mmCIF file of C-alpha atoms and ligand atoms in Angstrom:
data_model
loop_
_atom_site.group_PDB
_atom_site.id
_atom_site.type_symbol
_atom_site.label_atom_id
_atom_site.label_comp_id
_atom_site.label_asym_id
_atom_site.label_seq_id
_atom_site.Cartn_x
_atom_site.Cartn_y
_atom_site.Cartn_z
ATOM 1 C CA UNK A 275 -34.778 -31.887 138.968
ATOM 2 C CA UNK A 276 -36.350 -32.954 142.250
ATOM 3 C CA UNK A 277 -40.082 -32.668 142.406
ATOM 4 C CA UNK A 278 -42.323 -32.752 145.475
ATOM 5 C CA UNK A 279 -44.397 -35.863 146.149
ATOM 6 C CA UNK A 280 -47.965 -35.349 144.985
ATOM 7 C CA UNK A 281 -50.584 -37.429 146.823
ATOM 8 C CA UNK A 282 -53.574 -36.029 144.914
ATOM 9 C CA UNK A 283 -56.548 -38.342 144.371
ATOM 10 C CA UNK A 284 -56.940 -37.073 140.818
ATOM 11 C CA UNK A 285 -55.963 -35.592 138.497
ATOM 12 C CA UNK A 286 -52.891 -37.157 139.948
ATOM 13 C CA UNK A 287 -49.153 -37.651 139.760
ATOM 14 C CA UNK A 288 -47.740 -38.823 136.421
ATOM 15 C CA UNK A 289 -44.452 -40.682 135.927
ATOM 16 C CA UNK A 290 -41.765 -38.041 135.477
ATOM 17 C CA UNK A 291 -40.286 -39.963 132.520
ATOM 18 C CA UNK A 292 -43.647 -39.690 130.764
ATOM 19 C CA UNK A 293 -43.797 -35.935 131.340
ATOM 20 C CA UNK A 294 -40.226 -35.552 130.084
ATOM 21 C CA UNK A 295 -40.911 -37.561 126.946
ATOM 22 C CA UNK A 296 -44.036 -35.511 126.244
ATOM 23 C CA UNK A 297 -41.984 -32.337 126.694
ATOM 24 C CA UNK A 298 -39.354 -33.558 124.239
ATOM 25 C CA UNK A 299 -42.014 -34.454 121.702
ATOM 26 C CA UNK A 300 -44.197 -31.402 122.269
ATOM 27 C CA UNK A 301 -43.257 -29.447 119.130
ATOM 28 C CA UNK A 302 -42.408 -32.316 116.804
ATOM 29 C CA UNK A 303 -43.696 -35.832 117.230
ATOM 30 C CA UNK A 304 -41.449 -38.343 115.533
ATOM 31 C CA UNK A 305 -40.338 -36.077 112.701
ATOM 32 C CA UNK A 306 -43.860 -35.099 111.651
ATOM 33 C CA UNK A 307 -43.274 -31.425 112.488
ATOM 34 C CA UNK A 308 -46.468 -31.470 114.534
ATOM 35 C CA UNK A 309 -47.420 -31.757 118.148
ATOM 36 C CA UNK A 310 -49.716 -34.735 118.719
ATOM 37 C CA UNK A 311 -52.470 -32.279 119.641
ATOM 38 C CA UNK A 312 -52.208 -30.693 116.179
ATOM 39 C CA UNK A 313 -52.703 -33.922 114.251
ATOM 40 C CA UNK A 314 -55.805 -35.148 112.482
ATOM 41 C CA UNK A 315 -57.243 -38.020 114.454
ATOM 42 C CA UNK A 316 -57.690 -39.865 111.155
ATOM 43 C CA UNK A 317 -54.112 -39.299 109.954
ATOM 44 C CA UNK A 318 -51.561 -42.072 109.833
ATOM 45 C CA UNK A 319 -49.467 -40.715 112.705
ATOM 46 C CA UNK A 320 -52.266 -40.456 115.238
ATOM 47 C CA UNK A 321 -53.919 -43.701 114.167
ATOM 48 C CA UNK A 322 -50.608 -45.455 114.846
ATOM 49 C CA UNK A 323 -50.411 -43.871 118.330
ATOM 50 C CA UNK A 324 -53.972 -44.931 119.094
ATOM 51 C CA UNK A 325 -53.535 -48.490 117.845
ATOM 52 C CA UNK A 326 -50.325 -48.890 119.827
ATOM 53 C CA UNK A 327 -52.064 -47.531 122.941
ATOM 54 C CA UNK A 328 -54.830 -50.074 122.586
ATOM 55 C CA UNK A 329 -52.433 -52.957 121.952
ATOM 56 C CA UNK A 330 -50.248 -52.011 124.927
ATOM 57 C CA UNK A 331 -53.247 -51.676 127.224
ATOM 58 C CA UNK A 332 -54.639 -55.002 126.061
ATOM 59 C CA UNK A 333 -51.300 -56.621 126.848
ATOM 60 C CA UNK A 334 -50.871 -54.865 130.216
ATOM 61 C CA UNK A 335 -54.352 -55.714 131.484
ATOM 62 C CA UNK A 336 -54.491 -59.102 129.691
ATOM 63 C CA UNK A 337 -57.802 -58.110 128.117
ATOM 64 C CA UNK A 338 -59.251 -61.170 126.334
ATOM 65 C CA UNK A 339 -59.936 -61.051 122.584
ATOM 66 C CA UNK A 340 -63.710 -61.029 123.087
ATOM 67 C CA UNK A 341 -63.580 -57.654 124.841
ATOM 68 C CA UNK A 342 -63.484 -54.284 123.060
ATOM 69 C CA UNK A 343 -61.341 -51.438 124.357
ATOM 70 C CA UNK A 344 -63.024 -48.059 123.840
ATOM 71 C CA UNK A 345 -61.484 -44.619 124.294
ATOM 72 C CA UNK A 346 -64.320 -42.290 125.237
ATOM 73 C CA UNK A 347 -64.974 -38.959 126.984
ATOM 74 C CA UNK A 348 -67.142 -37.768 129.830
ATOM 75 C CA UNK A 349 -65.321 -39.410 132.733
ATOM 76 C CA UNK A 350 -66.632 -41.869 135.256
ATOM 77 C CA UNK A 351 -69.641 -39.708 136.001
ATOM 78 C CA UNK A 352 -70.834 -39.724 132.382
ATOM 79 C CA UNK A 353 -70.481 -43.521 132.383
ATOM 80 C CA UNK A 354 -72.982 -43.587 135.241
ATOM 81 C CA UNK A 355 -75.533 -42.630 132.570
ATOM 82 C CA UNK A 356 -73.879 -44.217 129.535
ATOM 83 C CA UNK A 357 -73.787 -47.696 131.076
ATOM 84 C CA UNK A 358 -77.537 -47.906 131.802
ATOM 85 C CA UNK A 359 -78.287 -46.320 128.414
ATOM 86 C CA UNK A 360 -76.320 -49.135 126.793
ATOM 87 C CA UNK A 361 -76.897 -52.138 129.001
ATOM 88 C CA UNK A 362 -80.119 -51.821 130.989
ATOM 89 C CA UNK A 363 -82.455 -52.515 128.069
ATOM 90 C CA UNK A 364 -84.935 -50.492 130.096
ATOM 91 C CA UNK A 365 -85.049 -53.331 132.629
ATOM 92 C CA UNK A 366 -83.789 -53.501 136.181
ATOM 93 C CA UNK A 367 -80.245 -53.148 137.476
ATOM 94 C CA UNK A 368 -78.651 -54.074 140.823
ATOM 95 C CA UNK A 369 -76.162 -51.931 142.727
ATOM 96 C CA UNK A 370 -73.707 -52.682 145.476
ATOM 97 C CA UNK A 371 -72.992 -49.438 147.323
ATOM 98 C CA UNK A 372 -69.681 -49.239 149.172
ATOM 99 C CA UNK A 373 -68.982 -45.493 149.097
ATOM 100 C CA UNK A 374 -69.612 -42.176 147.383
ATOM 101 C CA UNK A 375 -68.844 -43.322 143.856
ATOM 102 C CA UNK A 376 -71.126 -46.347 143.743
ATOM 103 C CA UNK A 377 -73.769 -44.243 145.508
ATOM 104 C CA UNK A 378 -73.578 -41.688 142.681
ATOM 105 C CA UNK A 379 -73.793 -44.452 140.063
ATOM 106 C CA UNK A 380 -76.853 -45.899 141.775
ATOM 107 C CA UNK A 381 -78.602 -42.540 141.831
ATOM 108 C CA UNK A 382 -77.807 -41.615 138.231
ATOM 109 C CA UNK A 383 -78.906 -44.973 136.792
ATOM 110 C CA UNK A 384 -82.328 -44.397 138.349
ATOM 111 C CA UNK A 385 -83.004 -41.835 135.607
ATOM 112 C CA UNK A 386 -82.834 -44.553 132.952
ATOM 113 C CA UNK A 387 -83.989 -47.801 134.502
ATOM 114 C CA UNK A 388 -85.327 -49.456 137.611
ATOM 115 C CA UNK A 389 -82.618 -49.852 140.217
ATOM 116 C CA UNK A 390 -82.228 -52.113 143.212
ATOM 117 C CA UNK A 391 -79.873 -51.854 146.133
ATOM 118 C CA UNK A 392 -78.377 -55.332 146.447
ATOM 119 C CA UNK A 393 -76.168 -54.375 149.378
ATOM 120 C CA UNK A 394 -74.827 -51.284 151.124
ATOM 121 C CA UNK A 395 -72.190 -50.505 153.723
ATOM 122 C CA UNK A 396 -73.727 -47.170 154.617
ATOM 123 C CA UNK A 397 -74.536 -48.322 158.148
ATOM 124 C CA UNK A 398 -70.847 -48.584 159.037
ATOM 125 C CA UNK A 399 -69.850 -45.350 157.313
ATOM 126 C CA UNK A 400 -68.551 -47.041 154.145
ATOM 127 C CA UNK A 401 -65.739 -48.926 155.855
ATOM 128 C CA UNK A 402 -66.490 -52.525 154.817
ATOM 129 C CA UNK A 403 -67.625 -54.713 151.939
ATOM 130 C CA UNK A 404 -70.863 -56.598 152.580
ATOM 131 C CA UNK A 405 -70.218 -60.330 151.953
ATOM 132 C CA UNK A 406 -71.427 -61.300 148.482
ATOM 133 C CA UNK A 407 -73.314 -64.307 149.859
ATOM 134 C CA UNK A 408 -75.806 -61.866 151.403
ATOM 135 C CA UNK A 409 -76.378 -59.647 148.364
ATOM 136 C CA UNK A 410 -80.015 -59.383 147.280
ATOM 137 C CA UNK A 411 -79.583 -60.011 143.549
ATOM 138 C CA UNK A 412 -82.713 -60.061 141.432
ATOM 139 C CA UNK A 413 -82.886 -62.905 138.919
ATOM 140 C CA UNK A 414 -83.748 -60.616 135.997
ATOM 141 C CA UNK A 415 -81.122 -57.893 136.507
ATOM 142 C CA UNK A 416 -79.627 -56.542 133.275
ATOM 143 C CA UNK A 417 -76.331 -56.099 135.141
ATOM 144 C CA UNK A 418 -74.830 -55.676 138.597
ATOM 145 C CA UNK A 419 -72.770 -52.551 139.281
ATOM 146 C CA UNK A 420 -70.042 -52.013 141.858
ATOM 147 C CA UNK A 421 -67.112 -49.653 142.327
ATOM 148 C CA UNK A 422 -64.035 -51.827 142.678
ATOM 149 C CA UNK A 423 -62.046 -49.077 144.402
ATOM 150 C CA UNK A 424 -63.836 -46.328 146.305
ATOM 151 C CA UNK A 425 -61.493 -43.373 145.888
ATOM 152 C CA UNK A 426 -63.028 -41.275 148.667
ATOM 153 C CA UNK A 427 -63.691 -43.893 151.351
ATOM 154 C CA UNK A 428 -60.650 -46.050 150.609
ATOM 155 C CA UNK A 429 -62.518 -49.355 150.207
ATOM 156 C CA UNK A 430 -61.224 -51.801 147.587
ATOM 157 C CA UNK A 431 -62.485 -55.142 146.332
ATOM 158 C CA UNK A 432 -59.459 -57.430 146.544
ATOM 159 C CA UNK A 433 -61.502 -60.109 144.831
ATOM 160 C CA UNK A 434 -64.366 -59.526 142.422
ATOM 161 C CA UNK A 435 -67.559 -61.469 143.140
ATOM 162 C CA UNK A 436 -68.332 -64.542 141.048
ATOM 163 C CA UNK A 437 -71.931 -63.669 140.156
ATOM 164 C CA UNK A 438 -72.525 -66.997 138.421
ATOM 165 C CA UNK A 439 -71.636 -68.814 141.650
ATOM 166 C CA UNK A 440 -74.212 -66.611 143.409
ATOM 167 C CA UNK A 441 -76.854 -67.834 140.991
ATOM 168 C CA UNK A 442 -76.942 -64.685 138.870
ATOM 169 C CA UNK A 443 -76.687 -64.600 135.070
ATOM 170 C CA UNK A 444 -76.116 -60.847 135.045
ATOM 171 C CA UNK A 445 -72.868 -59.347 133.774
ATOM 172 C CA UNK A 446 -70.795 -57.465 136.341
ATOM 173 C CA UNK A 447 -70.046 -53.792 135.673
ATOM 174 C CA UNK A 448 -67.138 -52.286 137.578
ATOM 175 C CA UNK A 449 -66.018 -48.692 137.989
ATOM 176 C CA UNK A 450 -62.258 -49.185 138.221
ATOM 177 C CA UNK A 451 -61.325 -45.514 137.711
ATOM 178 C CA UNK A 452 -58.949 -45.259 140.652
ATOM 179 C CA UNK A 453 -57.158 -48.608 140.595
ATOM 180 C CA UNK A 454 -57.018 -49.558 136.913
ATOM 181 C CA UNK A 455 -53.536 -50.866 136.071
ATOM 182 C CA UNK A 456 -52.581 -51.090 139.750
ATOM 183 C CA UNK A 457 -53.342 -54.840 139.748
ATOM 184 C CA UNK A 458 -54.508 -57.502 137.302
ATOM 185 C CA UNK A 459 -58.232 -57.790 136.482
ATOM 186 C CA UNK A 460 -60.099 -61.112 136.576
ATOM 187 C CA UNK A 461 -61.949 -60.674 133.279
ATOM 188 C CA UNK A 462 -63.786 -63.982 133.727
ATOM 189 C CA UNK A 463 -65.923 -62.157 136.310
ATOM 190 C CA UNK A 464 -66.412 -58.884 134.415
ATOM 191 C CA UNK A 465 -68.795 -57.823 131.646
ATOM 192 C CA UNK A 466 -67.776 -54.184 131.479
ATOM 193 C CA UNK A 467 -65.192 -52.017 133.233
ATOM 194 C CA UNK A 468 -64.917 -48.243 132.976
ATOM 195 C CA UNK A 469 -62.641 -45.608 134.375
ATOM 196 C CA UNK A 470 -61.488 -42.043 133.937
ATOM 197 C CA UNK A 471 -57.809 -41.820 133.013
ATOM 198 C CA UNK A 472 -56.844 -39.068 135.432
ATOM 199 C CA UNK A 473 -56.174 -41.259 138.462
ATOM 200 C CA UNK A 474 -53.760 -43.869 137.212
ATOM 201 C CA UNK A 475 -53.399 -43.689 133.412
ATOM 202 C CA UNK A 476 -52.876 -40.139 132.216
ATOM 203 C CA UNK A 477 -54.472 -36.719 132.116
ATOM 204 C CA UNK A 478 -58.186 -35.959 132.454
ATOM 205 C CA UNK A 479 -60.306 -36.095 129.303
ATOM 206 C CA UNK A 480 -59.984 -39.777 128.424
ATOM 207 C CA UNK A 481 -62.404 -42.415 129.667
ATOM 208 C CA UNK A 482 -61.525 -46.047 129.246
ATOM 209 C CA UNK A 483 -64.262 -48.638 128.641
ATOM 210 C CA UNK A 484 -63.539 -52.350 128.325
ATOM 211 C CA UNK A 485 -66.662 -54.227 127.300
ATOM 212 C CA UNK A 486 -67.446 -57.834 126.411
ATOM 213 C CA UNK A 487 -68.575 -58.045 122.789
ATOM 214 C CA UNK A 488 -71.871 -59.790 123.493
ATOM 215 C CA UNK A 489 -72.981 -56.717 125.492
ATOM 216 C CA UNK A 490 -72.747 -54.432 122.453
ATOM 217 C CA UNK A 491 -75.852 -53.554 120.453
ATOM 218 C CA UNK A 492 -78.276 -53.349 123.383
ATOM 219 C CA UNK A 493 -78.487 -49.555 123.658
ATOM 220 C CA UNK A 494 -81.787 -47.784 124.229
ATOM 221 C CA UNK A 495 -83.026 -45.688 121.290
ATOM 222 C CA UNK A 496 -82.466 -42.508 123.283
ATOM 223 C CA UNK A 497 -78.758 -43.301 123.807
ATOM 224 C CA UNK A 498 -76.654 -40.551 122.161
ATOM 225 C CA UNK A 499 -74.816 -41.987 119.138
ATOM 226 C CA UNK A 500 -71.453 -40.795 120.419
ATOM 227 C CA UNK A 501 -72.075 -42.788 123.622
ATOM 228 C CA UNK A 502 -73.395 -45.939 121.984
ATOM 229 C CA UNK A 503 -70.765 -48.610 122.656
ATOM 230 C CA UNK A 504 -71.628 -50.441 119.432
ATOM 231 C CA UNK A 505 -71.087 -47.265 117.394
ATOM 232 C CA UNK A 506 -67.887 -46.372 119.226
ATOM 233 C CA UNK A 507 -66.537 -49.918 118.811
ATOM 234 C CA UNK A 508 -67.464 -50.123 115.113
ATOM 235 C CA UNK A 509 -65.553 -46.892 114.528
ATOM 236 C CA UNK A 510 -62.444 -47.860 116.548
ATOM 237 C CA UNK A 511 -63.176 -45.045 119.049
ATOM 238 C CA UNK A 512 -63.279 -42.490 116.199
ATOM 239 C CA UNK A 513 -66.986 -41.984 115.649
ATOM 240 C CA UNK A 514 -66.267 -38.464 116.811
ATOM 241 C CA UNK A 515 -62.920 -36.842 117.587
ATOM 242 C CA UNK A 516 -61.420 -38.718 120.519
ATOM 243 C CA UNK A 517 -59.337 -36.944 123.198
ATOM 244 C CA UNK A 518 -56.205 -37.300 121.110
ATOM 245 C CA UNK A 519 -53.628 -35.742 123.408
ATOM 246 C CA UNK A 520 -54.931 -37.593 126.466
ATOM 247 C CA UNK A 521 -54.743 -40.871 124.523
ATOM 248 C CA UNK A 522 -51.151 -40.049 123.588
ATOM 249 C CA UNK A 523 -50.236 -39.316 127.217
ATOM 250 C CA UNK A 524 -51.892 -42.544 128.319
ATOM 251 C CA UNK A 525 -49.955 -44.402 125.612
ATOM 252 C CA UNK A 526 -46.693 -43.059 127.070
ATOM 253 C CA UNK A 527 -47.850 -44.250 130.496
ATOM 254 C CA UNK A 528 -48.584 -47.714 129.068
ATOM 255 C CA UNK A 529 -45.056 -47.880 127.637
ATOM 256 C CA UNK A 530 -43.673 -46.769 131.000
ATOM 257 C CA UNK A 531 -45.710 -49.481 132.738
ATOM 258 C CA UNK A 532 -44.263 -52.093 130.403
ATOM 259 C CA UNK A 533 -40.736 -50.888 131.232
ATOM 260 C CA UNK A 534 -41.608 -51.224 134.945
ATOM 261 C CA UNK A 535 -42.378 -54.904 134.414
ATOM 262 C CA UNK A 536 -46.111 -54.629 133.783
ATOM 263 C CA UNK A 537 -49.145 -54.626 136.014
ATOM 264 C CA UNK A 538 -48.083 -57.663 138.070
ATOM 265 C CA UNK A 539 -44.847 -55.918 139.044
ATOM 266 C CA UNK A 540 -46.740 -52.702 139.803
ATOM 267 C CA UNK A 541 -49.095 -54.670 142.034
ATOM 268 C CA UNK A 542 -46.183 -55.938 144.129
ATOM 269 C CA UNK A 543 -44.885 -52.382 144.551
ATOM 270 C CA UNK A 544 -48.364 -51.110 145.369
ATOM 271 C CA UNK A 545 -48.782 -53.800 148.041
ATOM 272 C CA UNK A 546 -45.471 -52.776 149.614
ATOM 273 C CA UNK A 547 -46.264 -49.047 149.477
ATOM 274 C CA UNK A 548 -49.709 -49.465 151.031
ATOM 275 C CA UNK A 549 -48.410 -51.846 153.723
ATOM 276 C CA UNK A 550 -45.789 -49.331 154.813
ATOM 277 C CA UNK A 551 -48.397 -46.625 155.357
ATOM 278 C CA UNK A 552 -51.132 -48.802 156.910
ATOM 279 C CA UNK A 553 -48.669 -50.519 159.254
ATOM 280 C CA UNK A 554 -47.427 -47.170 160.444
ATOM 281 C CA UNK A 555 -50.963 -45.830 160.982
ATOM 282 C CA UNK A 556 -52.049 -48.989 162.831
ATOM 283 C CA UNK A 557 -48.985 -48.840 165.056
ATOM 284 C CA UNK A 558 -49.641 -45.235 166.020
ATOM 285 C CA UNK A 559 -52.079 -43.898 168.588
ATOM 286 C CA UNK A 560 -52.021 -40.498 166.882
ATOM 287 C CA UNK A 561 -53.427 -41.475 163.439
ATOM 288 C CA UNK A 562 -56.296 -43.760 162.519
ATOM 289 C CA UNK A 563 -57.727 -45.445 159.407
ATOM 290 C CA UNK A 564 -61.269 -46.725 159.916
ATOM 291 C CA UNK A 565 -61.605 -49.159 156.996
ATOM 292 C CA UNK A 566 -61.707 -52.896 157.740
ATOM 293 C CA UNK A 567 -58.240 -54.297 156.989
ATOM 294 C CA UNK A 568 -59.585 -56.894 154.533
ATOM 295 C CA UNK A 569 -60.904 -54.236 152.156
ATOM 296 C CA UNK A 570 -58.480 -51.356 152.567
ATOM 297 C CA UNK A 571 -57.534 -49.653 149.328
ATOM 298 C CA UNK A 572 -53.951 -49.851 148.140
ATOM 299 C CA UNK A 573 -54.471 -46.725 146.079
ATOM 300 C CA UNK A 574 -56.323 -44.297 148.352
ATOM 301 C CA UNK A 575 -55.565 -44.227 152.066
ATOM 302 C CA UNK A 576 -57.871 -41.959 154.056
ATOM 303 C CA UNK A 577 -56.655 -41.312 157.581
ATOM 304 C CA UNK A 578 -57.462 -39.042 160.473
ATOM 305 C CA UNK A 579 -55.522 -37.340 163.215
ATOM 306 C CA UNK A 580 -57.190 -38.358 166.463
ATOM 307 C CA UNK A 581 -56.890 -34.719 167.484
ATOM 308 C CA UNK A 582 -58.476 -32.989 164.510
ATOM 309 C CA UNK A 583 -57.525 -29.548 165.795
ATOM 310 C CA UNK A 584 -54.035 -30.393 164.433
ATOM 311 C CA UNK A 585 -55.209 -30.850 160.846
ATOM 312 C CA UNK A 586 -54.120 -27.462 159.549
ATOM 313 C CA UNK A 587 -50.695 -27.727 161.183
ATOM 314 C CA UNK A 588 -50.247 -31.211 159.735
ATOM 315 C CA UNK A 589 -51.050 -30.067 156.217
ATOM 316 C CA UNK A 590 -48.866 -26.955 156.461
ATOM 317 C CA UNK A 591 -45.902 -29.017 157.667
ATOM 318 C CA UNK A 592 -46.453 -31.549 154.897
ATOM 319 C CA UNK A 593 -46.587 -28.836 152.262
ATOM 320 C CA UNK A 594 -43.357 -27.332 153.591
ATOM 321 C CA UNK A 595 -41.645 -30.717 153.135
ATOM 322 C CA UNK A 596 -42.904 -31.173 149.588
ATOM 323 C CA UNK A 597 -45.712 -33.587 150.464
ATOM 324 C CA UNK A 598 -48.610 -32.198 148.489
ATOM 325 C CA UNK A 599 -52.417 -32.554 148.306
ATOM 326 C CA UNK A 600 -52.927 -34.662 151.432
ATOM 327 C CA UNK A 601 -56.172 -33.026 152.495
ATOM 328 C CA UNK A 602 -59.056 -35.504 152.662
ATOM 329 C CA UNK A 603 -62.160 -35.241 150.501
ATOM 330 C CA UNK A 604 -64.506 -32.599 151.846
ATOM 331 C CA UNK A 605 -67.267 -35.163 152.444
ATOM 332 C CA UNK A 606 -65.161 -37.199 154.912
ATOM 333 C CA UNK A 607 -62.548 -34.722 156.169
ATOM 334 C CA UNK A 608 -59.186 -35.703 157.592
ATOM 335 C CA UNK A 609 -56.387 -36.705 155.247
ATOM 336 C CA UNK A 610 -56.024 -38.888 152.197
ATOM 337 C CA UNK A 611 -52.837 -40.175 150.601
ATOM 338 C CA UNK A 612 -53.262 -41.532 147.091
ATOM 339 C CA UNK A 613 -50.521 -43.988 146.166
ATOM 340 C CA UNK A 614 -51.034 -44.501 142.452
ATOM 341 C CA UNK A 615 -48.541 -46.305 140.220
ATOM 342 C CA UNK A 616 -46.540 -43.135 139.626
ATOM 343 C CA UNK A 617 -45.996 -42.556 143.378
ATOM 344 C CA UNK A 618 -42.609 -44.060 144.183
ATOM 345 C CA UNK A 619 -41.835 -45.926 147.416
ATOM 346 C CA UNK A 620 -39.611 -42.966 148.369
ATOM 347 C CA UNK A 621 -42.709 -40.774 148.470
ATOM 348 C CA UNK A 622 -44.450 -43.093 150.936
ATOM 349 C CA UNK A 623 -41.283 -43.320 153.027
ATOM 350 C CA UNK A 624 -41.079 -39.524 153.119
ATOM 351 C CA UNK A 625 -44.728 -39.305 154.158
ATOM 352 C CA UNK A 626 -44.323 -41.852 156.956
ATOM 353 C CA UNK A 627 -41.139 -40.114 158.182
ATOM 354 C CA UNK A 628 -43.025 -36.829 158.323
ATOM 355 C CA UNK A 629 -46.022 -38.376 160.093
ATOM 356 C CA UNK A 630 -43.716 -39.906 162.712
ATOM 357 C CA UNK A 631 -41.934 -36.594 163.236
ATOM 358 C CA UNK A 632 -45.203 -34.649 163.461
ATOM 359 C CA UNK A 633 -46.571 -37.080 166.036
ATOM 360 C CA UNK A 634 -43.418 -36.702 168.167
ATOM 361 C CA UNK A 635 -43.527 -32.914 167.985
ATOM 362 C CA UNK A 636 -47.138 -32.822 169.148
ATOM 363 C CA UNK A 637 -46.635 -35.212 172.070
HETATM 364 C C1 LIG B 943 -62.797 -39.864 140.036
HETATM 365 C C2 LIG B 943 -63.799 -40.952 139.980
HETATM 366 C C3 LIG B 943 -64.980 -40.828 139.227
HETATM 367 C C4 LIG B 943 -65.393 -39.563 138.525
HETATM 368 O O1 LIG B 943 -64.632 -39.309 137.426
HETATM 369 P P1 LIG B 943 -64.925 -38.017 136.529
HETATM 370 O O2 LIG B 943 -63.853 -38.140 135.507
HETATM 371 O O3 LIG B 943 -64.784 -36.814 137.412
HETATM 372 O O4 LIG B 943 -66.284 -38.144 135.972
HETATM 373 C C5 LIG B 943 -65.847 -41.901 139.205
HETATM 374 N N1 LIG B 943 -65.575 -43.032 139.868
HETATM 375 C C6 LIG B 943 -64.452 -43.173 140.604
HETATM 376 C C7 LIG B 943 -64.201 -44.452 141.331
HETATM 377 C C8 LIG B 943 -63.540 -42.137 140.689
HETATM 378 O O5 LIG B 943 -62.419 -42.266 141.424
#
């Protein structure tokens, strides 16, 4: 079966092998006579799926032993509240704003603690990363938050800041929703990472939290029990019913990633995919990407037609060729191609071939 290429920013393309395996196992998982979604989360079968998922993810992302992996719900947006409820201690928190997602996190945290804007790229339309040496970090911050890949503006941190080297004792919190598992993570620089699964890991409904153990047990009294990291960790993500089917789908994705050679191998493919598209855009006078080359996202490539009156024709032609969901986010307009792990090189080649053809036709 040939499927179109789906460039959605999320929920997003899944590996076809994962979807096929899920289809095969839909009515009867491993001889149990049950679909995974019909199983008790405390039964042997599901507990084994969940434990394997955690072990595979720990291996794929090389998560150190002193970090807990939590399977939660609520998505990235709920974490914007859950993180300050757990880590702020009612004190002050610093934010680095590089696009819509970190902006939202900054605003939401203000409901629970004092917030400071350590740096922002708003002045250049969210197309850069302010150099860390100039960040205004307060000495008493409970943590520093940044979004390591801005899904809407297409800005990615290719290196995480070393806060200790900047004179800060604060743990770094990263929202890695849209590039988790696309590249290795430098855990020596991270206190907590969170992300929704629906960009690069599986279906919507599962939120991944990876948190250093010494940050557990600091929650405010008003923190809901189901969102208290200590409680979730002590109960192996089963304080309440976890999103069982989404965890299962993510576990199939983790196994697929291991068969692909792991996250390091995926990173090499993601570099090649992104380079193909950016090089084409930069070589064209018809399309433009406005993000500074040093911080362009490998996962989410926003681009514009210089003549925006052609947008509808571009999207219609793409759709007709099986290149789906290329319309940009409504807040920035234009186009956006998301190149997550499950997008093969062939999809990017097909997109570039179409863009070249469309440009020629319009000339
Ligand atoms: C999609 C996304 C979110 C929001 O996720 P929800 O699951 O809708 O809450 C947050 N942060 C980033 C970086 C995202 O890409």
